[in-house]
Coordinates of C-alpha atoms in Angstrom, one line a residue:
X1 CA 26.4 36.6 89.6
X2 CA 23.3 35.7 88.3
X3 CA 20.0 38.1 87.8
X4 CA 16.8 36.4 90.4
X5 CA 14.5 34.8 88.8
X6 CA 12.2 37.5 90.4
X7 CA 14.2 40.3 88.2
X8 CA 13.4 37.9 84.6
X9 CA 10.1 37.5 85.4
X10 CA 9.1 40.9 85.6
X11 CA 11.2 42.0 82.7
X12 CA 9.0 39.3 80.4
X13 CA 5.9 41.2 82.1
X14 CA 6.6 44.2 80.6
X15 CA 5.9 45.5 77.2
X16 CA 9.7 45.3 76.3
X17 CA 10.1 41.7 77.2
X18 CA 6.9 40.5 75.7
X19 CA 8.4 42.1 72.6
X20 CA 11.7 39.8 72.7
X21 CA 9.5 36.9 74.0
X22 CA 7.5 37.3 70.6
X23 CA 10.7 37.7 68.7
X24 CA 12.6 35.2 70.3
X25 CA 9.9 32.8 69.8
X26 CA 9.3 33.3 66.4
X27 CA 13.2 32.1 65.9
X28 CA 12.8 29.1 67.5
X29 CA 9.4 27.8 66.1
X30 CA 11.4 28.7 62.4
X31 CA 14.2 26.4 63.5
X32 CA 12.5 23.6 65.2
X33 CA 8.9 23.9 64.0
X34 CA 6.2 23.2 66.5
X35 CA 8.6 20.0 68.1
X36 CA 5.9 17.6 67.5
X37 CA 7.3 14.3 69.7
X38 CA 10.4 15.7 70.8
X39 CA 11.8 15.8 74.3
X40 CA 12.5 19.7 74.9
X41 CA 14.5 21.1 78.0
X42 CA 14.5 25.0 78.3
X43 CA 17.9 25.6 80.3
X44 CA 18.5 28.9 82.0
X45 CA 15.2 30.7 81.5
X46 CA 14.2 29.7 78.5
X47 CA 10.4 28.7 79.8
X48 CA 8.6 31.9 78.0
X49 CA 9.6 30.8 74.5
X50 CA 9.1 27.2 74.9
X51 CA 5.5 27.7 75.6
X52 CA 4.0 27.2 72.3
X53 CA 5.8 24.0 71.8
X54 CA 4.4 22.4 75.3
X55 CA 1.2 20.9 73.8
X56 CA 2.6 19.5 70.3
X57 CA 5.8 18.2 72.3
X58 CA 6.2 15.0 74.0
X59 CA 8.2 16.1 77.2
X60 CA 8.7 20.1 78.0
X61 CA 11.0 20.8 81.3
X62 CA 12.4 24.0 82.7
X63 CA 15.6 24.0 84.4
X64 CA 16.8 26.7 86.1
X65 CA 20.1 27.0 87.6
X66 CA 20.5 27.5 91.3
X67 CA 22.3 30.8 92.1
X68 CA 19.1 32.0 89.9
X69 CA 16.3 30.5 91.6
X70 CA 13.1 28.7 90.4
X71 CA 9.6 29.2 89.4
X72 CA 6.6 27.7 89.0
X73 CA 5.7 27.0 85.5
X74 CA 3.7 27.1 83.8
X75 CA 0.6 28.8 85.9
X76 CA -2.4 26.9 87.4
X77 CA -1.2 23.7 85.8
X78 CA 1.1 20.6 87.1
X79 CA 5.0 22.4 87.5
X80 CA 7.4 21.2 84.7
X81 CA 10.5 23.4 86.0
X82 CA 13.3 22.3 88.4
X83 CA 16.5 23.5 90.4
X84 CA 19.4 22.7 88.9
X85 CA 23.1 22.6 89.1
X86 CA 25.3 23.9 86.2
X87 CA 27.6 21.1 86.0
X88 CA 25.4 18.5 87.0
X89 CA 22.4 18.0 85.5
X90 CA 20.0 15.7 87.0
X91 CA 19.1 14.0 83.6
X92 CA 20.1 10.8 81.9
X93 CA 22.7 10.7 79.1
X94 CA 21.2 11.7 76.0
X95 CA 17.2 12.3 76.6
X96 CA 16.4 15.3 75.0
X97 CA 16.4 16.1 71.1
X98 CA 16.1 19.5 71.4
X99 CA 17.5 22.2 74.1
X100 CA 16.5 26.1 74.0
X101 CA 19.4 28.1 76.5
X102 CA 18.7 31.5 77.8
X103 CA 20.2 33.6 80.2
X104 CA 22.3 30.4 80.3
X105 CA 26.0 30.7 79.7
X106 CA 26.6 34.8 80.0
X107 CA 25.8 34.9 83.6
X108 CA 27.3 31.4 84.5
X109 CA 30.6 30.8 86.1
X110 CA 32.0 28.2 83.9
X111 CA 30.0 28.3 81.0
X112 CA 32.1 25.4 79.0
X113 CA 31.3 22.9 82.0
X114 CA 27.8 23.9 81.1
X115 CA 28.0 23.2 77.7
X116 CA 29.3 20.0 78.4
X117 CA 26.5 19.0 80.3
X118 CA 24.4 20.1 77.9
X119 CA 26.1 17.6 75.2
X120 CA 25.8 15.1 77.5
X121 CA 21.8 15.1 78.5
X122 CA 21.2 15.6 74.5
X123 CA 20.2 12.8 72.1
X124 CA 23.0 11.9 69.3
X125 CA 21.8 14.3 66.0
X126 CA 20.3 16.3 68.7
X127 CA 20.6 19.9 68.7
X128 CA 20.5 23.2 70.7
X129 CA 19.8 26.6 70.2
X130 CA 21.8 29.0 72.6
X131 CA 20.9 32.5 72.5
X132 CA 23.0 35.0 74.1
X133 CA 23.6 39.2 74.1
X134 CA 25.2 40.3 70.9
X135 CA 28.1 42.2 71.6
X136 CA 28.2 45.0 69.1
X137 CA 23.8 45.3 69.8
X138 CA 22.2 48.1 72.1
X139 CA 20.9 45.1 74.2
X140 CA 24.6 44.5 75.6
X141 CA 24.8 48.0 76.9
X142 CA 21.2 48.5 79.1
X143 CA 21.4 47.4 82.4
X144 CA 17.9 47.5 82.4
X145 CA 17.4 44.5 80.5
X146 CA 18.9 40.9 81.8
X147 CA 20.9 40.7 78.5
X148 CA 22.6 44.0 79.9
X149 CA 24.3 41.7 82.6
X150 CA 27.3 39.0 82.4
X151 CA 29.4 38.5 79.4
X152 CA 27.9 39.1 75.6
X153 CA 29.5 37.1 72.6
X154 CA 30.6 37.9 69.2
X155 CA 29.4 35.4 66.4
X156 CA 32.9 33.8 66.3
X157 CA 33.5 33.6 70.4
X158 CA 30.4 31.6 70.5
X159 CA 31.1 29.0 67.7
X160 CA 34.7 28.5 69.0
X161 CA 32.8 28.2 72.6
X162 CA 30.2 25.6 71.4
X163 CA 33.1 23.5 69.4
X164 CA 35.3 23.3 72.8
X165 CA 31.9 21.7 74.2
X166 CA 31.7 19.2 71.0
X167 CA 29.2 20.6 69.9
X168 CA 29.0 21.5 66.1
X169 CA 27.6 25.2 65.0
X170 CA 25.2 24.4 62.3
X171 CA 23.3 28.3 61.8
X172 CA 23.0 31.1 63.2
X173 CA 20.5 34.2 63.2
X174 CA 20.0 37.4 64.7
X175 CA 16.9 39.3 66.9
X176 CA 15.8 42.5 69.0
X177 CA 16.9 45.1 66.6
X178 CA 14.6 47.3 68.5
X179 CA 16.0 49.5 71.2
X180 CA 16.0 48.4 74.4
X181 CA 13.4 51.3 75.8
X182 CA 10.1 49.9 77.4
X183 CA 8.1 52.9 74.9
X184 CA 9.5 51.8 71.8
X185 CA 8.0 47.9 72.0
X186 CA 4.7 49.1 69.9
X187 CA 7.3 49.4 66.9
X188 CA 9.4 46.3 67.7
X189 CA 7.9 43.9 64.7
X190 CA 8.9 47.1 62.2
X191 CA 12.3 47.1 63.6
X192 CA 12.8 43.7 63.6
X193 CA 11.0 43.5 59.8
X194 CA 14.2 46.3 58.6
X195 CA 16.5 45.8 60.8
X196 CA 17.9 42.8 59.4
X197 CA 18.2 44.5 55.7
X198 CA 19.5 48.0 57.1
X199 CA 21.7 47.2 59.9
X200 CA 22.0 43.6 61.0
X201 CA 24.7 44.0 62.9
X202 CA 23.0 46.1 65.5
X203 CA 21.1 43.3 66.4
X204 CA 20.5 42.8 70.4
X205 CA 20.7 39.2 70.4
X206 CA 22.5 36.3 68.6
X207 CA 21.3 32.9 68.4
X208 CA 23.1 29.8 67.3
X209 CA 22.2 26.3 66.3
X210 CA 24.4 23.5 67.1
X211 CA 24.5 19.1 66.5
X212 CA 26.0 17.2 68.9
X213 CA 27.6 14.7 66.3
X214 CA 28.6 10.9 67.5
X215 CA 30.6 9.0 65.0
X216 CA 31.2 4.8 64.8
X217 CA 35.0 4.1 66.1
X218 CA 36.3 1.2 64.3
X219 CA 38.4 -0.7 66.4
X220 CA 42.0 -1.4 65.5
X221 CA 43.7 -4.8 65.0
X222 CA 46.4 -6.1 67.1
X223 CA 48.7 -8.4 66.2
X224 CA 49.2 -11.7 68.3
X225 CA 51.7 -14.5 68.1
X226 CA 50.2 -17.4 66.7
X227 CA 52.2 -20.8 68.1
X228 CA 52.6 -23.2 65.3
X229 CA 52.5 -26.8 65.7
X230 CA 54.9 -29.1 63.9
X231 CA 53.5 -32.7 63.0
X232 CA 55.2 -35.3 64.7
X233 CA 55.6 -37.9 61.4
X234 CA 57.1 -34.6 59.2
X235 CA 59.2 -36.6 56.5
X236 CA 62.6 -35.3 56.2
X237 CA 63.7 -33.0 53.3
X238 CA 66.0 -34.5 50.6
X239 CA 66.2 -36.6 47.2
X240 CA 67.4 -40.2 47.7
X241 CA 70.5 -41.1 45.2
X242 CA 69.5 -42.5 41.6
X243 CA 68.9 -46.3 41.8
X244 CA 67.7 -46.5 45.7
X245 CA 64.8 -46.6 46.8
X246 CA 63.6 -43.1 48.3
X247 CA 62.7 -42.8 51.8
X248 CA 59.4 -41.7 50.6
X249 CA 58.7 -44.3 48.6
X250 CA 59.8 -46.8 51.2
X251 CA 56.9 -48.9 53.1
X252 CA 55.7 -47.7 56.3
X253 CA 57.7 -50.6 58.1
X254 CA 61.5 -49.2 56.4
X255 CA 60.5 -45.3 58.1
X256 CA 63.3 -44.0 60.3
X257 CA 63.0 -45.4 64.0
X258 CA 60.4 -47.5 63.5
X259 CA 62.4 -51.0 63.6
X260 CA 63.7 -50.0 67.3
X261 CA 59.9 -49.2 67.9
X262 CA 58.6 -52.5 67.3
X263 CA 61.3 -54.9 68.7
X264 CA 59.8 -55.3 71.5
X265 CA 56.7 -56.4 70.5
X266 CA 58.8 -59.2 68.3
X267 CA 60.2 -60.8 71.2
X268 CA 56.5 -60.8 72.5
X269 CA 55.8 -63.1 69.7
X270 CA 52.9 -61.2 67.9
X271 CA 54.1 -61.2 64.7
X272 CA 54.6 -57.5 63.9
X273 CA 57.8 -57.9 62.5
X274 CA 56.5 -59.7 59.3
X275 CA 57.9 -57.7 56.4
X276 CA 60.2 -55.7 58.1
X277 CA 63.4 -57.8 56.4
X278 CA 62.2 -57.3 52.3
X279 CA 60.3 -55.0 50.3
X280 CA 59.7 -57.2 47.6
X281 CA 56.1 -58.4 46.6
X282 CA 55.5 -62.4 47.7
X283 CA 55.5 -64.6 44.1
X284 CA 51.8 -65.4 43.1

């Protein structure tokens, strides 16, 4: 079951989740830059990190999937989100270049028909960013946090997971090595500056990059009979005997058949069977 949209948005109000929103963020601007004339769709809720990127992008949206609800966002200005269905996305095939999931796939109940949709609504060479509860990290074990709640991944469980979806892991990085306690977020940046260099895999959260690849099919050749057509004045094989004329040498009136053929047209009177008796040239 997934966390209310109610529940997210007063975690990212409070000192701990404006933390990870900062941290987060910061992961996502290094991967995609600022997304300058790209189509972006934050998927899950994903709006709080997406924000920087709304002004320099071409198209932001916000989905957000049903059993979580939906918000208004952003504030005071004309709403970009929308209530979707996990496994039926009401996008076209292939219209966004870049997609930022969070709180996406742990809480949902068939996260590779997800994933699938997601390959589907994204642009060929585009790619996604899927962020998800570490499973070895603190994160994965407060209840008090939303990444406390549905099912946390290792590094390996999430590449074979995006692969099934044909989608092709191209990086990976880690965030929220702070502990998940709403007093420590004053020292987050410090723990998130050493945490990567002392103990990395205590991280809270893992992040990974994917490509949706498409590749040219080359069609394969059939083979099809091909009638062949005889012609019907073939001459026939075969060498005459020495001293005769040959057959192929022979005028056009001496051919096989063609005596029968124009005896008729003798006893008609018009004088086609003029040469049919000798071969031999008339005397000057």
């Amino acid at each position: 079951m997934r966390r209310d949209v109610l529940d997210l948005r007063q975690f990212y109000a409070s000192d701990l989740g404006r933390a990870a929103r900062a941290m987060v963020g910061r992961k996502v601007i290094e991967a995609w830059g600022d997304a300058r004339g790209l189509d972006v769709l934050a998927l899950g809720y994903a709006t709080p990190f997406v924000a920087p990127a709304r002004h320099a992008a071409r198209r932001v949206i916000g989905a957000m999937p049903a059993q979580q609800g939906v918000e208004i966002w952003p504030g005071g200005e004309a709403n970009l989100t929308t209530l979707v269905g996990e496994d039926a996305l009401p996008f076209p095939n292939a219209l966004f270049d870049r997609i930022l999931m969070v709180h996406g796939i742990e809480e949902s109940p068939d996260p590779l028909a997800l994933l699938r949709e997601v390959w589907r609504v994204l642009a060929p060479s585009g790619k996604v960013v899927v962020a998800v509860a570490a499973r070895n990290g603190l994160w994965a074990n407060s209840e008090k946090t939303p990444f406390g709640h549905g099912r946390p991944y290792t590094r390996g469980q999430l590449a074979e997971l995006l692969r099934e979806a044909e989608l092709e892991p191209s990086g990976w990085t880690r965030a929220l090595y702070v502990p998940p306690l709403n007093w420590m977020a004053g020292w987050a940046e410090g723990f998130e500056q050493t945490g990567s260099r002392l103990w990395p895999g205590f991280a809270g959260l893992l992040l990974m990059e994917a490509v949706k690849q498409t590749f040219a099919v080359k069609p394969k050749g059939h083979a099809q009979r091909v009638r062949r057509v005889s012609p019907l004045l073939s001459p026939a094989p075969g060498a005459a005997p020495v001293g005769r004329t040959s057959a192929a040498k022979a005028p056009i009136s001496r051919a096989p058949g063609i005596e029968r053929m124009l005896k008729p047209l003798e006893r008609r009177g018009e004088g086609l069977s003029v040469g049919l008796r000798t071969n031999r040239k008339a005397a000057p």
